[in-house]
Every structure is written in structure tokens, then in C-alpha cells.
Coordinates of C-alpha atoms and ligand atoms in Angstrom, one line a residue:
X1 CA 0.1 -10.8 51.4
X2 CA 1.7 -13.3 49.0
X3 CA 0.3 -16.8 49.8
X4 CA 3.9 -18.2 49.7
X5 CA 5.2 -15.7 52.2
X6 CA 2.2 -16.4 54.3
X7 CA 3.1 -20.1 54.4
X8 CA 6.7 -19.4 55.2
X9 CA 5.5 -17.1 58.1
X10 CA 3.3 -20.0 59.4
X11 CA 6.3 -22.4 59.3
X12 CA 8.4 -19.9 61.2
X13 CA 5.6 -19.4 63.7
X14 CA 5.5 -23.2 64.2
X15 CA 9.3 -23.2 64.7
X16 CA 9.0 -20.4 67.3
X17 CA 6.2 -22.3 69.1
X18 CA 8.5 -25.3 69.2
X19 CA 11.4 -23.2 70.5
X20 CA 9.3 -21.7 73.2
X21 CA 8.0 -25.2 74.1
X22 CA 11.6 -26.4 74.3
X23 CA 12.7 -23.6 76.5
X24 CA 9.9 -24.0 78.9
X25 CA 10.6 -27.7 79.2
X26 CA 12.9 -29.3 81.8
X27 CA 16.1 -30.8 80.5
X28 CA 14.6 -34.3 80.7
X29 CA 11.2 -35.4 81.5
X30 CA 11.7 -39.1 81.4
X31 CA 10.4 -41.1 78.5
X32 CA 7.0 -39.3 78.2
X33 CA 8.0 -35.7 77.4
X34 CA 9.6 -33.9 74.5
X35 CA 13.3 -33.5 75.1
X36 CA 15.6 -30.6 74.2
X37 CA 17.1 -32.9 71.6
X38 CA 13.6 -33.6 70.1
X39 CA 13.1 -29.9 69.7
X40 CA 16.3 -29.3 67.9
X41 CA 15.7 -32.3 65.7
X42 CA 12.2 -30.8 64.9
X43 CA 13.9 -27.5 64.1
X44 CA 16.4 -29.0 61.8
X45 CA 13.6 -31.0 60.1
X46 CA 11.6 -27.8 59.7
X47 CA 14.6 -25.9 58.2
X48 CA 15.3 -28.9 55.9
X49 CA 11.7 -28.9 54.7
X50 CA 11.8 -25.2 54.2
X51 CA 14.5 -25.6 51.7
X52 CA 12.6 -28.2 49.6
X53 CA 10.1 -27.2 47.1
X54 CA 9.6 -30.4 45.0
X55 CA 6.7 -32.3 46.4
X56 CA 8.5 -35.7 46.2
X57 CA 11.5 -34.3 48.0
X58 CA 9.3 -32.7 50.7
X59 CA 7.5 -36.1 51.3
X60 CA 10.8 -38.0 51.4
X61 CA 12.2 -35.4 53.9
X62 CA 9.0 -35.7 56.1
X63 CA 9.4 -39.5 56.3
X64 CA 13.1 -39.5 56.9
X65 CA 12.7 -36.7 59.5
X66 CA 9.9 -38.6 61.3
X67 CA 11.9 -41.8 61.5
X68 CA 14.9 -39.9 62.9
X69 CA 12.8 -37.8 65.3
X70 CA 11.1 -40.8 66.9
X71 CA 14.1 -43.1 66.7
X72 CA 12.2 -45.7 64.6
X73 CA 13.5 -48.1 61.9
X74 CA 11.3 -47.5 58.9
X75 CA 8.8 -45.2 57.4
X76 CA 6.4 -44.7 54.5
X77 CA 4.2 -42.0 53.2
X78 CA 1.1 -42.6 51.1
X79 CA -1.1 -40.0 49.5
X80 CA -4.8 -40.9 49.1
X81 CA -6.2 -40.6 45.6
X82 CA -9.8 -41.8 45.5
X83 CA -9.9 -45.1 47.4
X84 CA -6.2 -45.9 46.7
X85 CA -3.1 -45.4 48.7
X86 CA -0.1 -44.3 46.6
X87 CA 3.4 -44.8 48.0
X88 CA 5.2 -41.4 47.7
X89 CA 8.2 -41.7 50.0
X90 CA 9.9 -44.5 51.9
X91 CA 12.9 -45.1 54.1
X92 CA 14.9 -47.4 54.0
X93 CA 14.3 -48.0 50.3
X94 CA 12.0 -50.8 49.3
X95 CA 13.7 -54.1 48.3
X96 CA 13.0 -55.1 44.7
X97 CA 10.8 -58.1 45.7
X98 CA 8.5 -56.0 47.9
X99 CA 4.8 -56.9 47.3
X100 CA 2.9 -54.7 44.8
X101 CA 0.5 -53.6 47.5
X102 CA 3.4 -51.8 49.2
X103 CA 3.3 -49.3 46.4
X104 CA -0.4 -49.0 45.7
X105 CA -2.9 -50.3 48.2
X106 CA -6.6 -50.3 48.7
X107 CA -7.7 -47.8 51.4
X108 CA -10.6 -50.0 52.4
X109 CA -8.2 -52.8 53.4
X110 CA -6.5 -50.6 56.0
X111 CA -8.9 -49.7 58.7
X112 CA -6.2 -48.3 61.0
X113 CA -5.3 -45.8 58.3
X114 CA -9.0 -45.0 57.8
X115 CA -9.4 -44.4 61.5
X116 CA -6.3 -42.1 61.8
X117 CA -7.5 -40.0 58.9
X118 CA -11.1 -40.0 60.1
X119 CA -10.1 -38.7 63.6
X120 CA -7.2 -36.6 62.2
X121 CA -5.0 -37.8 65.1
X122 CA -2.1 -40.2 65.4
X123 CA -2.7 -43.8 66.1
X124 CA -0.2 -46.1 67.8
X125 CA 0.1 -49.8 67.8
X126 CA 2.7 -51.3 70.2
X127 CA 2.6 -54.7 68.6
X128 CA 0.9 -55.1 65.2
X129 CA 1.3 -58.8 65.3
X130 CA -1.2 -59.0 68.1
X131 CA -3.8 -57.2 66.1
X132 CA -6.3 -58.5 63.5
X133 CA -5.1 -57.5 60.0
X134 CA -6.4 -57.7 56.5
X135 CA -4.6 -59.9 54.0
X136 CA -3.0 -56.8 52.4
X137 CA -1.9 -55.4 55.8
X138 CA -0.5 -58.8 56.7
X139 CA 1.5 -59.1 53.5
X140 CA 3.0 -55.6 54.0
X141 CA 3.8 -56.1 57.7
X142 CA 5.4 -59.5 57.0
X143 CA 7.5 -58.3 54.1
X144 CA 9.0 -55.5 56.3
X145 CA 9.0 -57.5 59.5
X146 CA 7.3 -54.6 61.3
X147 CA 6.3 -54.8 64.9
X148 CA 5.5 -51.4 66.7
X149 CA 3.7 -48.9 64.4
X150 CA 2.5 -45.4 64.4
X151 CA 0.0 -43.8 61.9
X152 CA 0.2 -40.1 61.4
X153 CA -2.5 -38.3 59.2
X154 CA -1.2 -35.5 57.0
X155 CA -3.6 -33.0 55.6
X156 CA -2.8 -30.1 53.4
X157 CA -5.3 -27.7 51.8
X158 CA -6.7 -27.8 49.3
X159 CA -6.8 -31.4 48.4
X160 CA -3.8 -33.3 49.7
X161 CA -4.5 -36.1 52.2
X162 CA -1.9 -38.6 53.2
X163 CA -0.8 -40.9 55.9
X164 CA 2.7 -41.4 57.3
X165 CA 3.4 -44.8 58.8
X166 CA 6.5 -45.5 60.8
X167 CA 7.5 -48.5 62.8
X168 CA 10.2 -50.7 64.3
X169 CA 11.6 -53.7 62.6
X170 CA 11.7 -56.9 64.6
X171 CA 11.6 -55.0 68.0
X172 CA 8.9 -53.8 70.2
X173 CA 8.5 -50.1 71.2
X174 CA 6.2 -48.6 73.7
X175 CA 4.7 -45.4 72.4
X176 CA 3.8 -42.8 75.0
X177 CA 3.0 -39.1 75.3
X178 CA 6.3 -37.9 73.8
X179 CA 5.6 -39.7 70.5
X180 CA 2.1 -38.4 70.4
X181 CA 3.3 -34.8 70.8
X182 CA 6.0 -35.3 68.3
X183 CA 3.6 -36.8 65.8
X184 CA 1.3 -33.8 66.1
X185 CA 4.1 -31.4 65.4
X186 CA 5.4 -33.6 62.6
X187 CA 2.0 -33.8 61.1
X188 CA 1.6 -30.0 61.2
X189 CA 5.0 -29.3 59.8
X190 CA 4.5 -31.9 57.1
X191 CA 1.2 -30.4 56.1
X192 CA 2.6 -26.9 55.9
X193 CA 5.6 -28.1 53.9
X194 CA 3.2 -29.8 51.5
X195 CA 1.1 -26.7 51.1
X196 CA 4.3 -24.8 50.6
X197 CA 5.5 -27.1 47.8
X198 CA 2.0 -27.0 46.3
X199 CA 2.3 -23.2 46.1
X200 CA 5.7 -23.5 44.5
X201 CA 4.4 -25.9 42.0
X202 CA 1.6 -23.5 41.2
X203 CA 4.1 -20.7 41.0
X204 CA 6.3 -22.8 38.7
X205 CA 3.4 -23.6 36.4
X206 CA 2.5 -20.0 36.4
X207 CA 6.0 -19.1 35.5
X208 CA 5.9 -21.7 32.7
X209 CA 2.7 -20.2 31.4
X210 CA 4.1 -16.7 31.6
X211 CA 7.2 -17.9 29.7
X212 CA 5.1 -19.4 26.9
X213 CA 3.0 -16.2 26.8
X214 CA 6.3 -14.3 26.5
X215 CA 7.5 -16.6 23.8
X216 CA 4.2 -16.2 21.8
X217 CA 4.5 -12.5 22.3
X218 CA 8.0 -12.4 21.1
X219 CA 7.1 -14.4 18.1
X220 CA 4.1 -12.1 17.2
X221 CA 6.3 -9.1 17.9
X222 CA 8.8 -10.5 15.4
X223 CA 6.0 -11.0 12.8
X224 CA 4.8 -7.5 13.6
X225 CA 8.2 -6.0 13.0
X226 CA 8.5 -7.8 9.7
X227 CA 5.0 -6.6 8.7
X228 CA 6.0 -3.1 9.7
X229 CA 9.1 -3.2 7.6
X230 CA 7.2 -4.5 4.6
X231 CA 4.7 -1.7 4.9
X232 CA 7.3 1.0 5.5
X233 CA 9.4 -0.1 2.5
X234 CA 6.3 -0.8 0.3
X235 CA 6.5 0.6 -3.3
X236 CA 2.9 1.6 -3.0
X237 CA 1.3 4.2 -0.7
X238 CA -0.5 2.6 2.3
X239 CA -2.9 4.6 4.5
X240 CA -5.1 3.6 7.4
X241 CA -8.0 5.6 8.6
X242 CA -10.4 5.2 11.6
X243 CA -14.1 4.4 11.0
X244 CA -14.7 8.1 10.4
X245 CA -12.1 8.3 7.6
X246 CA -9.6 10.2 9.7
X247 CA -6.0 9.3 8.8
X248 CA -4.3 7.2 11.5
X249 CA -1.3 5.9 9.6
X250 CA 0.6 6.8 6.3
X251 CA 3.7 5.0 5.1
X252 CA 6.8 6.7 3.8
X253 CA 5.8 6.2 0.1
X254 CA 2.7 8.2 0.8
X255 CA 4.9 11.1 2.1
X256 CA 7.2 10.7 -1.0
X257 CA 4.3 11.0 -3.4
X258 CA 2.0 13.6 -1.7
X259 CA 4.6 15.6 0.1
X260 CA 2.6 15.4 3.3
X261 CA 4.7 14.0 6.3
X262 CA 3.0 11.5 8.5
X263 CA 2.9 14.2 11.2
X264 CA 1.0 16.5 8.8
X265 CA -1.3 13.8 7.5
X266 CA -2.3 11.9 10.7
X267 CA -5.5 13.3 12.2
X268 CA -6.5 14.9 8.9
X269 CA -9.3 13.9 6.6
X270 CA -8.0 12.5 3.2
X271 CA -10.0 15.4 1.8
X272 CA -6.7 17.3 1.9
X273 CA -5.8 15.3 -1.3
X274 CA -9.0 16.2 -3.2
X275 CA -8.2 17.5 -6.7
X276 CA -11.7 18.8 -7.6
X277 CA -11.6 16.6 -10.6
X278 CA -14.1 14.0 -9.4
X279 CA -17.8 14.7 -8.9
X280 CA -19.6 14.6 -5.5
X281 CA -21.4 11.6 -6.8
X282 CA -18.1 9.8 -7.3
X283 CA -17.2 10.2 -3.6
X284 CA -20.7 9.3 -2.5
X285 CA -20.6 6.1 -4.4
X286 CA -17.1 5.3 -2.9
X287 CA -18.3 5.8 0.7
X288 CA -21.6 3.9 0.1
X289 CA -19.6 0.9 -1.2
X290 CA -17.2 1.0 1.8
X291 CA -20.0 1.4 4.4
X292 CA -21.6 -1.8 3.0
X293 CA -18.3 -3.5 4.0
X294 CA -17.2 -3.9 0.4
X295 CA -13.9 -3.1 -1.2
X296 CA -13.7 0.0 -3.5
X297 CA -11.4 -0.1 -6.5
X298 CA -10.8 2.7 -9.0
X299 CA -8.6 5.5 -10.4
X300 CA -8.4 8.8 -8.6
X301 CA -6.9 12.1 -9.4
X302 CA -5.4 13.7 -6.3
X303 CA -3.6 16.9 -5.4
X304 CA -0.1 16.9 -3.8
X305 CA 0.9 19.3 -1.1
X306 CA 2.7 21.5 -3.7
X307 CA -0.5 21.7 -5.7
X308 CA 0.6 19.3 -8.5
X309 CA -1.9 16.6 -9.6
X310 CA -1.3 12.9 -9.7
X311 CA -3.3 9.9 -10.7
X312 CA -3.6 6.8 -8.5
X313 CA -4.9 3.3 -8.7
X314 CA -6.7 3.0 -5.4
X315 CA -8.0 0.0 -3.5
X316 CA -9.8 0.7 -0.2
X317 CA -10.9 -2.1 2.1
X318 CA -12.9 -1.8 5.3
X319 CA -11.6 -3.6 8.4
X320 CA -14.0 -5.0 10.9
X321 CA -13.9 -6.2 14.5
X322 CA -15.2 -9.6 15.8
X323 CA -18.7 -8.2 15.8
X324 CA -18.5 -7.2 12.2
X325 CA -18.3 -3.4 13.0
X326 CA -16.1 -1.3 10.7
X327 CA -13.2 -0.1 12.7
X328 CA -10.8 1.1 10.0
X329 CA -10.3 1.6 6.3
X330 CA -7.1 0.5 4.6
X331 CA -6.1 2.2 1.4
X332 CA -3.5 0.9 -1.0
X333 CA -2.6 3.4 -3.8
X334 CA -0.3 3.0 -6.8
X335 CA 0.9 6.2 -8.6
X336 CA -0.1 5.8 -12.2
X337 CA 0.6 9.4 -13.3
X338 CA 3.3 8.3 -15.8
X339 CA 1.3 5.3 -17.0
X340 CA -1.7 7.6 -17.5
X341 CA 0.4 10.1 -19.4
X342 CA 1.9 7.4 -21.6
X343 CA -1.6 6.1 -22.3
X344 CA -2.9 9.6 -23.1
X345 CA 0.1 10.1 -25.5
X346 CA -0.6 6.8 -27.1
X347 CA -4.2 7.6 -27.5
X348 CA -3.4 11.0 -29.0
X349 CA -0.8 9.4 -31.2
X350 CA -3.4 6.9 -32.4
X351 CA -5.9 9.7 -33.0
X352 CA -3.3 11.7 -34.9
X353 CA -2.4 8.7 -37.0
X354 CA -6.1 8.1 -37.7
X355 CA -6.6 11.8 -38.5
X356 CA -3.5 11.8 -40.7
X357 CA -4.9 8.7 -42.5
X358 CA -8.2 10.4 -43.0
X359 CA -6.5 13.6 -44.2
X360 CA -4.4 11.6 -46.6
X361 CA -7.5 9.9 -48.1
X362 CA -9.2 13.3 -48.4
X363 CA -6.0 14.6 -50.0
X364 CA -5.8 11.8 -52.5
X365 CA -9.4 12.4 -53.3
X366 CA -8.8 16.2 -53.7
X367 CA -5.5 15.8 -55.5
X368 CA -7.0 13.5 -58.1
X369 CA -9.6 16.1 -58.7
X370 CA -7.1 19.0 -58.7
X371 CA -4.8 17.1 -61.1
X372 CA -7.6 15.9 -63.3
X373 CA -9.0 19.4 -63.8
X374 CA -5.9 20.9 -65.5
X375 CA -5.0 17.6 -67.1
X376 CA -8.4 17.3 -68.7
X377 CA -8.1 20.9 -69.9
X378 CA -4.6 20.2 -71.3
X379 CA -5.7 16.9 -73.1
X380 CA -9.1 18.3 -74.2
X381 CA -7.8 21.5 -75.7
X382 CA -4.7 20.0 -77.2
X383 CA -6.8 17.6 -79.2
X384 CA -9.0 20.4 -80.7
X385 CA -6.0 22.7 -81.4
X386 CA -5.5 21.0 -84.7
X387 CA -9.1 21.1 -85.7
X388 CA -9.5 23.0 -89.1
X389 CA -12.8 24.5 -87.9
X390 CA -11.2 26.3 -84.9
X391 CA -10.7 29.9 -85.6
X392 CA -7.3 31.5 -84.9
X393 CA -8.8 33.5 -82.1
X394 CA -10.2 30.4 -80.4
X395 CA -6.9 28.6 -81.0
X396 CA -5.2 31.4 -79.1
X397 CA -7.7 31.1 -76.2
X398 CA -7.3 27.3 -76.0
X399 CA -3.6 27.7 -76.1
X400 CA -3.7 30.1 -73.1
X401 CA -5.9 27.6 -71.2
X402 CA -3.4 24.9 -71.9
X403 CA -0.6 27.0 -70.6
X404 CA -2.6 28.0 -67.4
X405 CA -3.5 24.4 -66.7
X406 CA 0.0 23.5 -67.2
X407 CA 1.1 26.0 -64.5
X408 CA -1.7 24.8 -62.2
X409 CA -0.5 21.2 -62.6
X410 CA 3.1 22.2 -61.9
X411 CA 2.1 24.2 -58.9
X412 CA 0.2 21.2 -57.4
X413 CA 3.2 18.9 -58.0
X414 CA 5.5 21.5 -56.6
X415 CA 3.3 21.8 -53.5
X416 CA 3.4 18.0 -53.0
X417 CA 7.2 18.1 -53.4
X418 CA 7.6 20.8 -50.8
X419 CA 5.4 18.9 -48.3
X420 CA 7.6 15.8 -48.8
X421 CA 10.7 17.9 -48.3
X422 CA 9.5 19.5 -45.1
X423 CA 8.2 16.2 -43.8
X424 CA 11.5 14.3 -44.4
X425 CA 13.5 17.2 -43.0
X426 CA 15.2 17.9 -46.3
X427 CA 14.0 21.5 -46.6
X428 CA 16.9 23.9 -46.1
X429 CA 17.3 27.6 -46.1
X430 CA 18.9 29.6 -48.9
X431 CA 19.3 33.0 -47.3
X432 CA 20.2 35.9 -49.5
X433 CA 20.2 39.7 -49.2
X434 CA 16.7 40.8 -49.9
X435 CA 15.1 44.2 -50.2
X436 CA 11.8 43.8 -48.3
X437 CA 10.0 46.8 -49.8
X438 CA 10.7 45.6 -53.3
X439 CA 9.6 42.0 -52.5
X440 CA 6.3 43.2 -51.0
X441 CA 5.6 45.6 -53.8
X442 CA 6.3 43.0 -56.5
X443 CA 3.9 40.4 -54.9
X444 CA 1.3 43.1 -54.4
X445 CA 1.4 43.9 -58.1
X446 CA 1.4 40.3 -59.2
X447 CA -1.9 39.7 -57.5
X448 CA -3.6 42.9 -58.4
X449 CA -5.2 41.5 -61.6
X450 CA -7.0 38.8 -59.5
X451 CA -8.3 41.4 -57.1
X452 CA -9.5 43.6 -60.0
X453 CA -11.0 40.6 -61.7
X454 CA -13.1 39.9 -58.5
X455 CA -13.9 43.6 -58.1
X456 CA -12.3 43.8 -54.7
X457 CA -10.7 46.8 -53.1
X458 CA -7.0 46.0 -52.9
X459 CA -4.5 47.8 -50.7
X460 CA -0.8 47.7 -49.7
X461 CA 0.5 49.2 -46.4
X462 CA 4.1 49.6 -45.5
X463 CA 3.8 51.9 -42.5
X464 CA 7.2 53.1 -41.4
X465 CA 9.0 50.5 -43.5
X466 CA 12.4 51.8 -44.8
X467 CA 12.3 51.4 -48.6
X468 CA 16.0 50.5 -48.5
X469 CA 15.6 47.9 -45.7
X470 CA 17.8 44.9 -46.7
X471 CA 17.7 41.7 -44.7
X472 CA 19.2 38.3 -44.8
X473 CA 16.4 35.8 -45.6
X474 CA 15.3 33.0 -47.8
X475 CA 13.4 35.2 -50.2
X476 CA 12.1 32.2 -52.2
X477 CA 10.4 30.7 -49.2
X478 CA 9.2 34.1 -48.0
X479 CA 7.6 34.8 -51.4
X480 CA 6.0 31.3 -51.3
X481 CA 4.4 32.0 -47.9
X482 CA 3.1 35.4 -48.8
X483 CA 1.8 34.3 -52.3
X484 CA -0.1 31.5 -50.6
X485 CA -1.6 33.9 -48.1
X486 CA -2.6 36.4 -50.8
X487 CA -3.9 33.6 -53.0
X488 CA -6.1 32.3 -50.2
X489 CA -7.3 35.8 -49.2
X490 CA -8.4 36.5 -52.8
X491 CA -9.9 33.0 -53.2
X492 CA -12.1 33.2 -50.1
X493 CA -13.2 36.8 -50.4
X494 CA -16.1 37.8 -52.6
X495 CA -16.9 41.3 -51.4
X496 CA -15.0 44.1 -49.6
X497 CA -11.2 44.2 -49.6
X498 CA -7.9 42.5 -49.3
X499 CA -5.0 44.3 -47.6
X500 CA -1.4 43.3 -47.7
X501 CA 1.6 44.8 -46.0
X502 CA 4.8 44.7 -43.8
X503 CA 6.0 46.4 -40.7
X504 CA 9.4 46.8 -39.1
X505 CA 9.0 45.8 -35.4
X506 CA 12.6 46.2 -34.4
X507 CA 13.6 42.6 -33.8
X508 CA 10.8 41.3 -36.0
X509 CA 9.5 41.8 -39.5
X510 CA 5.7 41.5 -39.5
X511 CA 3.9 40.7 -42.7
X512 CA 0.1 40.5 -42.9
X513 CA -2.7 39.6 -45.3
X514 CA -6.1 40.8 -44.2
X515 CA -9.4 40.1 -46.0
X516 CA -13.2 40.6 -45.5
X517 CA -13.9 37.1 -46.8
X518 CA -15.8 34.1 -45.5
X519 CA -13.6 33.6 -42.4
X520 CA -12.7 30.5 -40.5
X521 CA -14.5 29.1 -37.5
X522 CA -12.6 29.4 -34.2
X523 CA -12.2 25.7 -33.6
X524 CA -10.6 25.3 -37.1
X525 CA -7.9 27.9 -36.5
X526 CA -5.2 25.4 -35.5
X527 CA -6.3 22.7 -37.9
X528 CA -5.9 24.7 -41.1
X529 CA -2.1 24.5 -40.6
X530 CA -2.3 20.7 -40.7
X531 CA -1.3 19.0 -43.9
X532 CA -4.2 18.4 -46.3
X533 CA -6.8 20.1 -44.0
X534 CA -9.6 22.0 -45.6
X535 CA -12.5 23.7 -43.7
X536 CA -15.7 21.8 -44.5
X537 CA -17.7 24.5 -46.3
X538 CA -21.3 24.5 -47.4
X539 CA -21.8 22.7 -50.7
X540 CA -23.1 26.0 -52.2
X541 CA -19.6 27.1 -53.1
X542 CA -16.9 24.6 -54.0
X543 CA -13.3 26.0 -53.6
X544 CA -10.4 24.6 -55.4
X545 CA -7.4 23.6 -53.4
X546 CA -5.5 20.7 -51.8
X547 CA -5.2 21.8 -48.2
X548 CA -1.4 21.8 -48.3
X549 CA -0.6 25.5 -48.8
X550 CA -0.9 26.7 -45.2
X551 CA 1.0 23.6 -43.8
X552 CA 3.9 24.5 -46.2
X553 CA 3.7 28.2 -45.0
X554 CA 3.8 27.2 -41.3
X555 CA 6.6 24.7 -42.0
X556 CA 8.7 27.4 -43.8
X557 CA 7.9 30.0 -41.1
X558 CA 9.2 27.8 -38.4
X559 CA 12.2 26.8 -40.5
X560 CA 13.0 30.5 -40.9
X561 CA 12.8 31.0 -37.1
X562 CA 9.4 32.7 -37.2
X563 CA 5.8 31.8 -36.9
X564 CA 2.5 32.2 -38.6
X565 CA -0.7 33.2 -36.8
X566 CA -4.4 33.5 -37.8
X567 CA -7.3 35.6 -36.5
X568 CA -10.5 35.0 -38.1
X569 CA -14.3 35.2 -37.7
X570 CA -16.8 33.5 -40.1
X571 CA -18.6 36.1 -42.2
X572 CA -16.2 38.9 -41.1
X573 CA -12.9 38.0 -42.5
X574 CA -9.4 36.7 -41.7
X575 CA -6.0 38.2 -40.7
X576 CA -2.9 36.1 -41.3
X577 CA 0.3 37.4 -39.7
X578 CA 3.8 36.2 -40.5
X579 CA 6.5 37.1 -38.0
X580 CA 10.1 36.6 -38.9
X581 CA 13.3 37.5 -37.1
X582 CA 14.9 40.6 -38.6
X583 CA 18.5 40.3 -39.6
X584 CA 19.5 43.6 -41.1
X585 CA 22.3 43.8 -43.6
Ligands
LIG601 P1 -6.1 25.2 -49.8 O1 -5.3 24.7 -51.0 O2 -7.3 24.3 -49.6 O3 -6.4 26.6 -49.9 P2 -4.6 25.9 -47.5 O4 -3.7 25.0 -46.7 O5 -3.9 27.0 -48.2 O6 -5.2 24.9 -48.6 O7 -5.7 26.3 -46.6 C1 -6.4 25.4 -45.8 C2 -7.8 25.8 -45.6 O8 -7.9 27.0 -44.7 C3 -8.5 26.2 -46.8 O9 -9.1 25.1 -47.5 C4 -9.6 27.1 -46.3 O10 -10.7 26.4 -45.8 C5 -9.0 27.8 -45.1 N1 -8.4 29.2 -45.4 C6 -7.2 29.5 -45.7 N2 -7.1 30.8 -45.9 C7 -8.3 31.3 -45.7 C8 -8.9 32.7 -45.8 N3 -8.1 33.7 -46.1 N4 -10.2 32.8 -45.6 C9 -11.0 31.7 -45.3 N5 -10.5 30.5 -45.2 C10 -9.2 30.3 -45.4

């Protein structure tokens, strides 16, 4: 049972006891017995005490009740603390000039008090002035003009001991059995009321403690809410796992990035995000670092729920309990996919710029050679043309060389001009009605002397091509592309054959130049369309050229809405295909 209720029950029992006593008593039993009035006064004192919970109020009520009950003039109540008596309640109030020992007195100077407490029973003195007194007692008695006195010990568990002293002022009173009985009851009621108030005090201090605990809780709850909001609205993903790495919490950003809701993610292993990009060693190193209680920081490629990949900057920290045992891991992850992409683009742009620079240097080197060769021929042979010793036949030969070198020079300069045009976006189309069969045939014929000169089989195919097919196209640029392809095929072929032709593919026109020449390694297939690029060949055979022909061809093909493809194998040969949209006229 609640200790407070228990005490109240005890007080009620005491009341009942008094009531029974009262009923069994005769109306009046002379001066020596408890009267009916005494009982009802005791009852009202008890009820009054029941209502008080403050210790000072309880003590004051006991004293006032006692004085009233016994019909005396004054009363005090001291509590004993060590060997001192502390005044706790008094009636009537003390005058200002009361001696100090009225308020705090030395227990050892009051042998009557010591006796009453020692025997735990009331002690009565009919006339104190006839007794031997200590100086302290005498000073108190005199200051209050006390005469008859009664000492009632009050004891309340666990540690309250006090004494109530009541008396008459300037008149003598003969104490008898009535007073003794009343004092016993008063002492019991007082003790219970004191215990009661002690319990209330304890209860109050418990309530205060509870209140402060609640306040602390409320404060930490507020902080927790704030923290929760910060995590929930964080611009980075935050995940918390248990010590086995199983997901316990993911914030909304995690869901936004990965596509996994917290419901789907919690309880799973973060393995669900594995992209397969990193090695087992990578993950082993990560877990080893964490198990040592250290933070792990690095970049990770992960897979989203929809299968897309994304890059993250990841910081994982182990969390430990008060014994240093790892209880959780907290991961903070920033999506760096875009940053990474930008970086990759920057790196490739830088590499391209470097490559372009390298190509330009190589081009300048080549071009100077390419220009110098015809220029030297022109200058050299022009100076000997006038020499008297040169025969007419030789003069004619020199003259032809000068003309050929001139053409070569012009074609190089023309090539450079075309590249510049394409690069600055100035190249435009000049579309005209063109008979394709005638164009192919003419080109074929133009190059046939070169093929013959190199002893190569040379063939033209126009399978199914209508000889009257007329299309709208930039015939100049088309001729330029095909001439370049034929020129290359004949240049890089030493045995076998060169084949050239065109096919009508409905929506497309497909031209091709096929050779059994030296071929191009697979990894160079794309690069040969870059400006100034030349395949690095063995030094045993030096090929003339500037590396700009194919870049012009590819540029023109795309300008004309088509494309240029290559298939080639070193030592077997090459096949260049030009595909153009077919606009029939
Ligand atoms: P170049 O003036 O050097 O011929 P191109 O742009 O026309 O410049 O060609 C680029 C490079 O592609 C050539 O240097 C050559 O290495 C390679 N190439 C082009 N056509 C052929 C081919 N038919 N057979 C082998 N290699 C070829």
C-alpha cells in the first residue's frame, strides 16, 4: 500500500480509538478522566492536522491544539538536532526581547527534557519554581513567567525527535490522569502528523525531481526533433546501419537518389547498391578500416533501383557504445555524378586539345615537307630551264615536272583552305542536278592511268544503277570525297586491285572504294577521320600526304546529310563506304 495512505489510515484508526474511548466514558469523570469535550477537541485537532502537510504548519498546529486541549496558557515545540534544541513552533508568539536560548537551547542543560525523551513518556511539574533549574532553564521560565509545566516527547520515524512543552503563566495547575492520557494521545497524533508531513515532503521533492526530469526530457526531445529535421532535410544522403551493416535508417535524400524507399531499404544490406564497378579488395579494405574503428572516406560507384549508375563521395564512421564496442555505422554520401561527368568532359577536352596540338605540330611538320617538295621541284627545274645545255626533250620533261608540282602545291593549299572552311562553319552546299553514272565513270577514268602505272587490277561496278539517275547534290564536294578515297586506295595499294562503284539503295546512294592495300589497324579506324592524322607506318615505306584528306571527306559527307565508314584489316585491304541521301530529280 502507498505509505501515505497507510499513515492516513493510521490517523483514522487513532481517531476511531478516541471515539470509542469517548463513547465508553461517562459524561463526566471528575477532574481525572478524559471528558466528552476532550474527545471532540482531540478529534478536531486530528482533522486539523490531517489537512496540514507543511512540517512548520503541522508543528504549530500540534502546539496550539495541545494548549487548547489541556486548557493551558503557553506552548513550545522543539526538534532535537544533535545536542541542540531548535524552536519550531510557539504559542503565544515570542516577544522580541525573548532570550536567545528560547530559540536554540543546549539539550544538556534541560534534564527534564532529557528524562521525558529518554522514558518516552510525559513528565509533569506542578510548580517549576520549586524545582532546581539550570541557568538556561531559569532564564526561559522567568522570561515567560511559567509555573506549572508538562513535557511531552514526540517521536516520528525515521529521524524526528522533539519535545512539546506546555505550561501555565503565573498560575498553578495540578496535573492528574486526564492530562497524562491526553498527552499520550497528543504525542501519538503529533508523531503521526509529523510522519505524514515527512512523507508529503518526500513526495513533493520526488515530484520536483520528476518535474526536472520531464523538463530535461522535453529539452532533449526538442533537440532530437531539431536533429531529426536537419537529417530529414539534409542535401546529402544519410544512412545508419547496425554493427552487421544492415540498414536501420535512410533519410529522404537517399530515397530521392537511389529510388529505394526507406521501407524497401531498411533491413537490407547496402549490397543492394553494388554496381559491380569496384573490386572485392576495395570493399575488403573499406570494412577492415571500419572494423578498426576508423572512418572510411572515398568515391563509390553505386547502382540505383532503376539500374542507373551514380557516383558518390562517401564518408562512413563507426559509432561505439560506452565500452568502445561498435554499435552502428553512419554513412554520409554526396552525389557527385554530375561533378564526375564534368570532370571527365574536362579531361577529355584537355586530352583532345593536347591531341589537337600534337596533330597540328605533326601537320606543320608534314606540310612544310609537302610544300617544300613541289616548291623545290618548281624552283630547281625553273632555274635549269634556261640552261643552253639542256636538250629540248629534257626541257619538256622539266616543264611537265614544274606543272605537276604546281598542281600538287595548289592541291595542298586547297586542302588547307577546305579544312579552314569546314572548321569555321563557312562551308556551304552548292547542290545541282547531277547524273551519278557519268560522275562515277569520269572519276574512274581519271584515275585509271595511276592504276595502270602501278600495275593494279582496276574495276568499276554500278550494279543496278540507272544510267540516267539524276539527283540533286553538291557534285563538287562529292567528286572531292571520291577522288580522295580513290587517291588513297591507289596510294596505299601495291598489289592486287582497286574497285570503285555506286549502288542505288532506295533512300540512299552508296559509293564505295575497295582495295587490297596495306590496310588500317582496327584502333585507328576512327582516328583517320581526325584532322592531320596519319597512321604511323613502318619507316620502310614513306607515304606522301598531310592527313587532312579524310577529315575533309567526313566533314563534307556530314554536311551533305550522309556519312563515311571504313572497314579495314592490315595486310588485307580497306573498304571505304560513302552513304548519301538520295534526292531524285
Ligand atoms: P593523307 O593525306 O595522309 O592520305 P588522309 O586523311 O587522306 O591523309 O588519310 C589519313 C590516313 O589514313 C593516311 O595517312 C593513311 O595512313 C590512312 N589511310 C587512308 N586511306 C587508306 C587506305 N585506302 N589504305 C590504307 N590506309 C589508308
